[in-house]
Short mmCIF file of C-alpha atoms in Angstrom, two decimals:
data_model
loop_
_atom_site.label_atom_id
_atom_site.label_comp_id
_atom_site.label_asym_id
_atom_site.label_seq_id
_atom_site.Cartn_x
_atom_site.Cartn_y
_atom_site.Cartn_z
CA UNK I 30 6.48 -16.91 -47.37
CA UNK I 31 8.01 -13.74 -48.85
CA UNK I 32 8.08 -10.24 -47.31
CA UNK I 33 9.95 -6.76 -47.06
CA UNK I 34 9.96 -4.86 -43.66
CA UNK I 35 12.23 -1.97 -42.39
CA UNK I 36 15.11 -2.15 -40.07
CA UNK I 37 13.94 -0.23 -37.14
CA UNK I 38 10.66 -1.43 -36.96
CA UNK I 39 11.41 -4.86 -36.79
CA UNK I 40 13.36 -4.08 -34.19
CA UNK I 41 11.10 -2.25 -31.98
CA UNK I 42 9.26 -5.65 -31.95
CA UNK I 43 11.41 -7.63 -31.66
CA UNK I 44 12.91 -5.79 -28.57
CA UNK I 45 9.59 -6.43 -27.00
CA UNK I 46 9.33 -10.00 -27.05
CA UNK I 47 12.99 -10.82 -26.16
CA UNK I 48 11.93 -10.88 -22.33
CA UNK I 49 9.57 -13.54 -23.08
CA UNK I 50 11.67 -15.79 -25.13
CA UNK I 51 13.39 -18.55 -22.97
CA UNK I 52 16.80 -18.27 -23.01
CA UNK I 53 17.43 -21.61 -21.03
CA UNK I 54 14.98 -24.32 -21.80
CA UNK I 55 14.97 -27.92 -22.49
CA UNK I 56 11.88 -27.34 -25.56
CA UNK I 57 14.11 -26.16 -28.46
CA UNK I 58 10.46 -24.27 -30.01
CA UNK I 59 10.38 -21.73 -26.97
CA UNK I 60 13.53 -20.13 -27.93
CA UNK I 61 11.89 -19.36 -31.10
CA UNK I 62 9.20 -16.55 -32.26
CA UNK I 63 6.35 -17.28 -34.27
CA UNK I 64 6.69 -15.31 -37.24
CA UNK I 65 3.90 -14.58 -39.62
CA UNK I 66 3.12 -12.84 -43.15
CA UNK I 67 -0.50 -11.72 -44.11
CA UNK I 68 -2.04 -8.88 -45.54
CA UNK I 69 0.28 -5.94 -44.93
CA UNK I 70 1.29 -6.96 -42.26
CA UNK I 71 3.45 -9.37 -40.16
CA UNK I 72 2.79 -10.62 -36.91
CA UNK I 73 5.19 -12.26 -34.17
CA UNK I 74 4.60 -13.93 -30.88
CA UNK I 75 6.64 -15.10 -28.63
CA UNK I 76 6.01 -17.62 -25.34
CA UNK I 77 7.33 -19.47 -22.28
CA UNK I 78 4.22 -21.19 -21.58
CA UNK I 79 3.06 -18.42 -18.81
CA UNK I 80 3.23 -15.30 -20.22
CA UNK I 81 2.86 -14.47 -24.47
CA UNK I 82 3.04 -11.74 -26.25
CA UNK I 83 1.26 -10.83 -29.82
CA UNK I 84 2.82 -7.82 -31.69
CA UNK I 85 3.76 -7.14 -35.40
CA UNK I 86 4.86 -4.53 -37.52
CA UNK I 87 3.44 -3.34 -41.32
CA UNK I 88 5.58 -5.00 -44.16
CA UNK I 89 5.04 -5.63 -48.24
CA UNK I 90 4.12 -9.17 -48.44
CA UNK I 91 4.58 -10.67 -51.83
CA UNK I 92 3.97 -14.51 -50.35
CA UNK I 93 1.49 -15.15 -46.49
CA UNK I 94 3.49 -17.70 -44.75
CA UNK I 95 4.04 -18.63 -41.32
CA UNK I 96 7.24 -20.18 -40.07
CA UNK I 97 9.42 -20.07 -36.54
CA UNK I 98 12.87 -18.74 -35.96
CA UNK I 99 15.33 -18.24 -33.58
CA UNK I 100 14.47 -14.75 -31.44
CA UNK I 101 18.07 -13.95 -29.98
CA UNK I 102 19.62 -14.91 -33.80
CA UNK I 103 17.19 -12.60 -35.45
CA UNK I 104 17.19 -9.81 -32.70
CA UNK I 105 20.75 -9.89 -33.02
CA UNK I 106 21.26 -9.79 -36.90
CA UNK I 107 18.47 -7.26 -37.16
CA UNK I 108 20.47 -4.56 -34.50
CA UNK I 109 23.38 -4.53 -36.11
CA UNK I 110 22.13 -3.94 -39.65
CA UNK I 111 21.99 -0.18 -40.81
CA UNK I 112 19.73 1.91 -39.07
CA UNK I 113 16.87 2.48 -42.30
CA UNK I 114 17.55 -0.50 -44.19
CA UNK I 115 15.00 -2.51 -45.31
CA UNK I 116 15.53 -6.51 -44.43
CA UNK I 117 14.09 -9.11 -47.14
CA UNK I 118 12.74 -12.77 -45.83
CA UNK I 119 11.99 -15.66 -47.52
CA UNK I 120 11.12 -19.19 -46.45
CA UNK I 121 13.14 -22.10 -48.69
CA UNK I 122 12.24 -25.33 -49.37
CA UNK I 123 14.19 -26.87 -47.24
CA UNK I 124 12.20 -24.27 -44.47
CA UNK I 125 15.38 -22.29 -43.51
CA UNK I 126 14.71 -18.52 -43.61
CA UNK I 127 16.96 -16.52 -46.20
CA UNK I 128 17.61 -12.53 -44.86
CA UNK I 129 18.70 -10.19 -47.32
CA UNK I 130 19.04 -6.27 -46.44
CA UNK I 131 22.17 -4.53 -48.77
CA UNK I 132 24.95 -6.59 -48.74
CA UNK I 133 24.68 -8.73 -45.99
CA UNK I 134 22.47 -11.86 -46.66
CA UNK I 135 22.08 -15.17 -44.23
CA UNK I 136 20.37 -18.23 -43.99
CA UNK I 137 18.65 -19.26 -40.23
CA UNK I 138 17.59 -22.89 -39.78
CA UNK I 139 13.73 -22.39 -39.09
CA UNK I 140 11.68 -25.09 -36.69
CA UNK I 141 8.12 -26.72 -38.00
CA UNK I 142 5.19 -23.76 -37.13
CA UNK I 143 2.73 -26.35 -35.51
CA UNK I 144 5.28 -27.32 -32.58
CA UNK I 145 4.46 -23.84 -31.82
CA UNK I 146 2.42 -23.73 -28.43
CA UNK I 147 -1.28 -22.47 -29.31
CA UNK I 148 -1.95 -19.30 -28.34
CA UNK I 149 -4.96 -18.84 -25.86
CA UNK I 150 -7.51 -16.51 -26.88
CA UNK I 151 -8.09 -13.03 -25.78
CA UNK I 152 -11.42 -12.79 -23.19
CA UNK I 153 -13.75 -9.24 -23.54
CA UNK I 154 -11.91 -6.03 -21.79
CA UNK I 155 -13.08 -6.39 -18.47
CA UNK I 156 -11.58 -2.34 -18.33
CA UNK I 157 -9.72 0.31 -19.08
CA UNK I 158 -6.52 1.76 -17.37
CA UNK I 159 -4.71 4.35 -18.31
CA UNK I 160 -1.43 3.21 -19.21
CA UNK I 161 0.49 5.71 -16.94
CA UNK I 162 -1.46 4.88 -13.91
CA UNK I 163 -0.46 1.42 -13.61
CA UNK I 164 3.24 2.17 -14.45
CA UNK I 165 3.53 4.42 -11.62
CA UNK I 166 1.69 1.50 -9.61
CA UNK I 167 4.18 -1.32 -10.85
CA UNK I 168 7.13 0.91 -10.44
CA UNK I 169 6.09 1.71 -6.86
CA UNK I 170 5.18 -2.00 -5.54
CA UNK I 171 7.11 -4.85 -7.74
CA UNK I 172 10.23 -3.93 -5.50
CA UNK I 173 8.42 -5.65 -2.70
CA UNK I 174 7.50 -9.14 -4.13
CA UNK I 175 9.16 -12.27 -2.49
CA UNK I 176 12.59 -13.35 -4.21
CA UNK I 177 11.51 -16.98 -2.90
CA UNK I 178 9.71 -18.54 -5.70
CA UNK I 179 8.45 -21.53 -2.98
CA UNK I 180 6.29 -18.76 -1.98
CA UNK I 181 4.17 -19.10 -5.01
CA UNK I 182 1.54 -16.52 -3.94
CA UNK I 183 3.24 -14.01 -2.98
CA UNK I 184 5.14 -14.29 -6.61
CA UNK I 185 3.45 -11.44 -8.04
CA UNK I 186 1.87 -8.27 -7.20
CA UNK I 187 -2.19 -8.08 -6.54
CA UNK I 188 -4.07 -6.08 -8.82
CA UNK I 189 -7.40 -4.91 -7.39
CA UNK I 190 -10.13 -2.95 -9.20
CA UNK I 191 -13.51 -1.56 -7.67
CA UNK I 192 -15.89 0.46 -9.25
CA UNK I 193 -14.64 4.02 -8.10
CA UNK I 194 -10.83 2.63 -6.94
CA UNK I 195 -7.63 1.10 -8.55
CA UNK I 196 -4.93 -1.01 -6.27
CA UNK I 197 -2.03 -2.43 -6.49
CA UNK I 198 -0.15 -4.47 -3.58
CA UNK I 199 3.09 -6.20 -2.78
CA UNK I 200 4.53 -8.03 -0.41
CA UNK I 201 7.45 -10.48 1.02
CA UNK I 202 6.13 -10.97 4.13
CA UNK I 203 8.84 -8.47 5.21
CA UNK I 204 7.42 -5.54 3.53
CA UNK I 205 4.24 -3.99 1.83
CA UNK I 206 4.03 -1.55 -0.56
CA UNK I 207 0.17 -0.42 -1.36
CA UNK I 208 -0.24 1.82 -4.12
CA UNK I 209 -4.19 3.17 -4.97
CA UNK I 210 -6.00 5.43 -6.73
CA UNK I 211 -9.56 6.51 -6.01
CA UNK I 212 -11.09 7.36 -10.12
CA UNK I 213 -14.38 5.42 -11.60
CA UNK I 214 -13.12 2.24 -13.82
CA UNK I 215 -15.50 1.37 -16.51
CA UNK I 216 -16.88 -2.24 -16.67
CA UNK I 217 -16.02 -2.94 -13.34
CA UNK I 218 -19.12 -2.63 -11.32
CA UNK I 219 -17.53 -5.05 -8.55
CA UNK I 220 -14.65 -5.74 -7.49
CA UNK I 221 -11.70 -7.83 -9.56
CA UNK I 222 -8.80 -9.52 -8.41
CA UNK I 223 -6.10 -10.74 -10.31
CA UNK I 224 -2.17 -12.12 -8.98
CA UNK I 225 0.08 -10.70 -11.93
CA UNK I 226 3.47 -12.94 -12.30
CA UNK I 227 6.52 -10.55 -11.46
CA UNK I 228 7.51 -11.72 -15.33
CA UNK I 229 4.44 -10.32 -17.04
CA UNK I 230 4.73 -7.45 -14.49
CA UNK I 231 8.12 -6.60 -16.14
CA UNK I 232 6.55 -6.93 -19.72
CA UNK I 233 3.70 -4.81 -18.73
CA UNK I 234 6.35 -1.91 -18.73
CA UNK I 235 7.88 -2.91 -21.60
CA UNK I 236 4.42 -2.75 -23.24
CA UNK I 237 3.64 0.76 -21.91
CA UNK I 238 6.73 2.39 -22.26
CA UNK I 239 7.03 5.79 -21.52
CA UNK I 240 3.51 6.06 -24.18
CA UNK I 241 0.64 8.03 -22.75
CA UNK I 242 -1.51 4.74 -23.84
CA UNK I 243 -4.35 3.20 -22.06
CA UNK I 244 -4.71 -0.87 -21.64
CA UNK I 245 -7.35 -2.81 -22.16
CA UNK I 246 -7.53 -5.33 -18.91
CA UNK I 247 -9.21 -8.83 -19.45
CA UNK I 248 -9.07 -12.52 -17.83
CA UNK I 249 -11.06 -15.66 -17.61
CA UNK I 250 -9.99 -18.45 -15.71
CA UNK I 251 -6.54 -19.57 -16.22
CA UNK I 252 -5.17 -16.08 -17.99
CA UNK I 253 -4.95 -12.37 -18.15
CA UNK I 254 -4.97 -10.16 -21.01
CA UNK I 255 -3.39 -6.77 -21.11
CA UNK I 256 -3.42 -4.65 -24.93
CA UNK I 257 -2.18 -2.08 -26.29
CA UNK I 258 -3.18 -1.06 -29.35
CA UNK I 259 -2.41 -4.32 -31.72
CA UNK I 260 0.13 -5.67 -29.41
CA UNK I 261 -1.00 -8.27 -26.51
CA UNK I 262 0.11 -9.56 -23.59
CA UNK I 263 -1.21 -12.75 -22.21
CA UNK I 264 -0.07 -14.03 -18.87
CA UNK I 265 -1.39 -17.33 -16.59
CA UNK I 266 -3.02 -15.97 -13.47
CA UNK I 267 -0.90 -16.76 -10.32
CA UNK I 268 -2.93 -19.27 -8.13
CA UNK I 269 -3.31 -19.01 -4.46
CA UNK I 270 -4.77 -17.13 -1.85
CA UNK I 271 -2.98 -13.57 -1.29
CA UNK I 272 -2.92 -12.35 1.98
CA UNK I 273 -5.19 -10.14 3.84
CA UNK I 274 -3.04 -6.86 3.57
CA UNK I 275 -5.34 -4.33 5.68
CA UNK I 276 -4.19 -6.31 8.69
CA UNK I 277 -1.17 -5.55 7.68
CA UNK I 278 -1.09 -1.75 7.51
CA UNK I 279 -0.58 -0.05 10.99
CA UNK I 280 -3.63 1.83 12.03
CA UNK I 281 -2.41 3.51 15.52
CA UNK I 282 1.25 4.30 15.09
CA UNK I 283 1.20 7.58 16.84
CA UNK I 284 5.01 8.82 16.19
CA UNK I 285 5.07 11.01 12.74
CA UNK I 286 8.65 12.06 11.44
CA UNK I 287 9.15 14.23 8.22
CA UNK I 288 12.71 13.40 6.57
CA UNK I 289 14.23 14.59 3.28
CA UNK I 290 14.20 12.38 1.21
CA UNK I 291 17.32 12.84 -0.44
CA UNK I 292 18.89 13.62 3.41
CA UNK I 293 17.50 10.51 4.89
CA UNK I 294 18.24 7.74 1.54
CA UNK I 295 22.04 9.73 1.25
CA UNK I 296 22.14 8.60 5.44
CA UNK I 297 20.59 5.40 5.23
CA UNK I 298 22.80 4.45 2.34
CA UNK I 299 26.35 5.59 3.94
CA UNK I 300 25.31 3.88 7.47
CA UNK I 301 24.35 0.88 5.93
CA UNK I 302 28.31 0.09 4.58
CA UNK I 303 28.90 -0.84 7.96
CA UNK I 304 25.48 -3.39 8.35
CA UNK I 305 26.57 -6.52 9.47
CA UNK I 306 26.20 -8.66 6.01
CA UNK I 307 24.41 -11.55 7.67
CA UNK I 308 21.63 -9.13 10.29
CA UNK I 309 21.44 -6.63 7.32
CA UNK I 310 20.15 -4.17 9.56
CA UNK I 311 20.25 -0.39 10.82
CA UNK I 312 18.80 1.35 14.33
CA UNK I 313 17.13 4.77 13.86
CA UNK I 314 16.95 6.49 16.92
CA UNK I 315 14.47 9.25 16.61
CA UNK I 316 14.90 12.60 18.85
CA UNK I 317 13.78 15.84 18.99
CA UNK I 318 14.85 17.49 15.86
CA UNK I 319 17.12 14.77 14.43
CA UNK I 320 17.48 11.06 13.27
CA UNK I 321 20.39 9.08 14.53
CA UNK I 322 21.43 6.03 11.90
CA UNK I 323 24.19 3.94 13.20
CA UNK I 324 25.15 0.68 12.09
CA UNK I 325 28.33 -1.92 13.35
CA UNK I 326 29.87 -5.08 12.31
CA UNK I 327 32.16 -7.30 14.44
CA UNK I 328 34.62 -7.79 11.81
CA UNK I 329 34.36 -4.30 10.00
CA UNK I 330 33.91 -1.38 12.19
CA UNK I 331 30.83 1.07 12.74
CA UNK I 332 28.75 3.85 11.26
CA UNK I 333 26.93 7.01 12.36
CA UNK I 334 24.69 9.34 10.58
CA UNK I 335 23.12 12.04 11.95
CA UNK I 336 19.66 13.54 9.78
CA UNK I 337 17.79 16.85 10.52
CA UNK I 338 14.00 15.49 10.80
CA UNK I 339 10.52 17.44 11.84
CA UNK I 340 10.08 15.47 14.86
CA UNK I 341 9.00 16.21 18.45
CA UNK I 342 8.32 13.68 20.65
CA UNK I 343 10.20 10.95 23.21
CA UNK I 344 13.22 9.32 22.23
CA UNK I 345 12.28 5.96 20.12
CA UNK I 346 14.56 3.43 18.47
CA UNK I 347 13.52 0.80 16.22
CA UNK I 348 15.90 -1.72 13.49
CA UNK I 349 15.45 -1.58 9.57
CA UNK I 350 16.68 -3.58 6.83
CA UNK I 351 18.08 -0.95 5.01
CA UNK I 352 17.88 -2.02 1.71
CA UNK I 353 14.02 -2.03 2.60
CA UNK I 354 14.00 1.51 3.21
CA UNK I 355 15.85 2.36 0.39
CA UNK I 356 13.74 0.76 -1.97
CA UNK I 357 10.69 3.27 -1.21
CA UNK I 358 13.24 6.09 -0.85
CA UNK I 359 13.87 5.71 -4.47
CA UNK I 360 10.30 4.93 -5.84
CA UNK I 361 8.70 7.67 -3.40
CA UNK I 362 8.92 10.55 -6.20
CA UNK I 363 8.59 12.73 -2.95
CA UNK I 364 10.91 15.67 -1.24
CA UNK I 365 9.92 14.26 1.57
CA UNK I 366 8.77 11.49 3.41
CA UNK I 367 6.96 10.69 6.60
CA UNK I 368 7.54 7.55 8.75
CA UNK I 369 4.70 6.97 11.55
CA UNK I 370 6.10 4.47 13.88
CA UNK I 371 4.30 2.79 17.45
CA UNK I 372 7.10 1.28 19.12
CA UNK I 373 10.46 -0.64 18.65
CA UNK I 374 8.46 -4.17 17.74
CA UNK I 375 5.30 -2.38 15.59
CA UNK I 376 5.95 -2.57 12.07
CA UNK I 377 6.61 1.15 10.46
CA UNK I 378 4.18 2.68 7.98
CA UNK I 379 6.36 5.16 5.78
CA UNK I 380 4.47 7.54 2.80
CA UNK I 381 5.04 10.15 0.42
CA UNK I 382 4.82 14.35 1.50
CA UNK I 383 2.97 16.65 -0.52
CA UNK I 384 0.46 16.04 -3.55
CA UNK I 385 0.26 12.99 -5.44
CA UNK I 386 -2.61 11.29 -7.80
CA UNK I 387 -1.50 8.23 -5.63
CA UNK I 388 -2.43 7.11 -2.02
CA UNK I 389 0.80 4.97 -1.58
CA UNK I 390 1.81 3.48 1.80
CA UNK I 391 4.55 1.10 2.40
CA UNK I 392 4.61 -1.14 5.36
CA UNK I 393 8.06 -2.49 6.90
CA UNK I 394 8.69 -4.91 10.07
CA UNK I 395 10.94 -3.87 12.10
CA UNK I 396 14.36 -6.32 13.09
CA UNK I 397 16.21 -6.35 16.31
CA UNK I 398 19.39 -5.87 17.15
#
């Protein structure tokens, strides 16, 4: 194997698989990536036995080959070689991989090519999503998934497609975030469920970027498939039932306030210094015309905010984690926000003011004091 590639777009690839690569693992062939010459062309994959990727880059081939090397020794040669330069490889006899590019030249021990796990093969596009659309969605939910990986269900974020709608939906069992679109989605003529991995959720953005791309959505049984042009993403389909999430979402909270956002997250985040570290919580006491945030610890002191809201209705107070509510603060993309709330013990339903391509509705349960 024998091939010439550029600097810079090696390394636009090779940033793309490094979230993939295990850094820790006990199978010395997972740290590496599969590395490829054919064509014009090299290709590179990358695994942890749940999630792969498929990319590549164009290159002069003067010899095909296929070998495996080490990702985080090559990603970190390649970044610190001239911006421009072009980077020779060559497999040796003894299957070490020689790099050349100017002056600097090095030799990487390379591991045997059929260690390499097999890579499953892509199913049909089941459809087509605009690329944009389901960043927004990720960036807008993933915040919510469970941080306890016992939980194995609730490890990744629901992906629902219908014929004339698109969701996406979170949870912890804490909190829900439920992010939908009403548009027609080709190919689906009922509807699809899939549980994405928070992992491949990550490299899904990665994969998108900030391009105004669309992906091509597949699965059969055991996997998913998400492309993007020539690169491909294949991730193992969470198993498990997800829960039922419309009983989730409040249907006759009666009490609608209208907050700033940038008002009520600047509040929420000085009041929330004085949280107690273990309750981790915050009382909102709604009034006429204003919000009241006030927060104490034993050991520490206390806090009070005071936030101009559009509110008029009887005094109500109810506890929130505060982190919680900062978390859809920040992904709102919203001046404003409105919080509909029952009652001190009725979970809160809190949404985006003013026009959005996205019906997005966030669920949190409220904590006592």
């Amino acid at each position: 194997m024998k091939f010439t590639v550029t600097r810079n777009a090696l390394l636009n690839e090779l940033n793309l698989v490094q979230g993939v690569v295990e850094k820790k693992t006990t199978i010395p062939i997972l740290s590496n990536i599969l590395l490829e010459a054919a064509g014009e062309h090299i290709d590179i994959a990358a695994t942890d036995l749940d999630v792969t990727i498929r990319c590549g880059c164009p290159a002069v081939v003067q010899a095909e080959g296929t070998t495996t090397i080490s990702a985080r020794r090559l990603f970190d040669i390649v970044r610190l070689l001239p911006e421009s330069s072009d980077i020779e490889f060559s497999l040796l006899e003894n299957d070490w991989v020689e790099l050349r590019s100017g002056n600097s030249e090095y030799k990487i021990v390379a591991l045997l090519k059929d260690n390499f796990p097999s890579i499953p093969e892509a199913a049909p596009a089941t459809a087509t999503i605009p690329g944009g659309l389901l960043r927004s969605m990720i960036q807008r939910s993933m915040f919510a998934i469970t941080q306890e990986e016992s939980r194995y269900s609730l490890n990744g974020a629901l992906l629902a497609l219908f014929p004339n709608e698109i969701r996406m939906v979170a949870t912890d069992g804490h909190r829900l975030a439920l992010v939908s679109k009403s548009m027609e989605v080709p190919g689906i003529d009922a509807e699809v469920r899939a549980l994405i991995p928070r992992k491949t959720l990550v490299e899904i953005l990665k994969l998108i970027g900030d391009q105004d791309v669309f992906i091509e959505f597949g699965r059969d049984e055991n996997h998913l498939f998400f492309g993007v042009g020539g690169k491909r993403l294949v991730s193992r389909i969470l198993a498990g039932q997800f829960p039922n999430y419309e009983l989730v979402i409040p249907r006759d909270n009666d009490k609608l306030i209208i907050a700033s956002t940038k008002a009520l997250g600047d509040g929420i985040r000085r009041a929330a210094i004085m949280s107690d570290e273990k309750l981790r919580a915050i009382r909102l006491s709604f009034k006429t015309g204003a919000l009241e945030l006030t927060a104490s610890c034993a050991d520490a002191g206390e806090a009070r905010e005071v936030v101009p809201i559009d509110y008029e209705g009887e005094s109500l107070e109810i506890g929130f984690n505060p982190m919680y509510l900062l978390d859809f603060v920040g992904a709102s993309g919203s001046e404003s926000i409105s919080i509909s709330i029952k009652d001190s013990e009725t979970q809160g339903l809190l949404r985006p003011v003013g026009t959005s391509e996205l019906d997005y509705r966030y669920v949190v349960m409220p904590m006592k004091f």
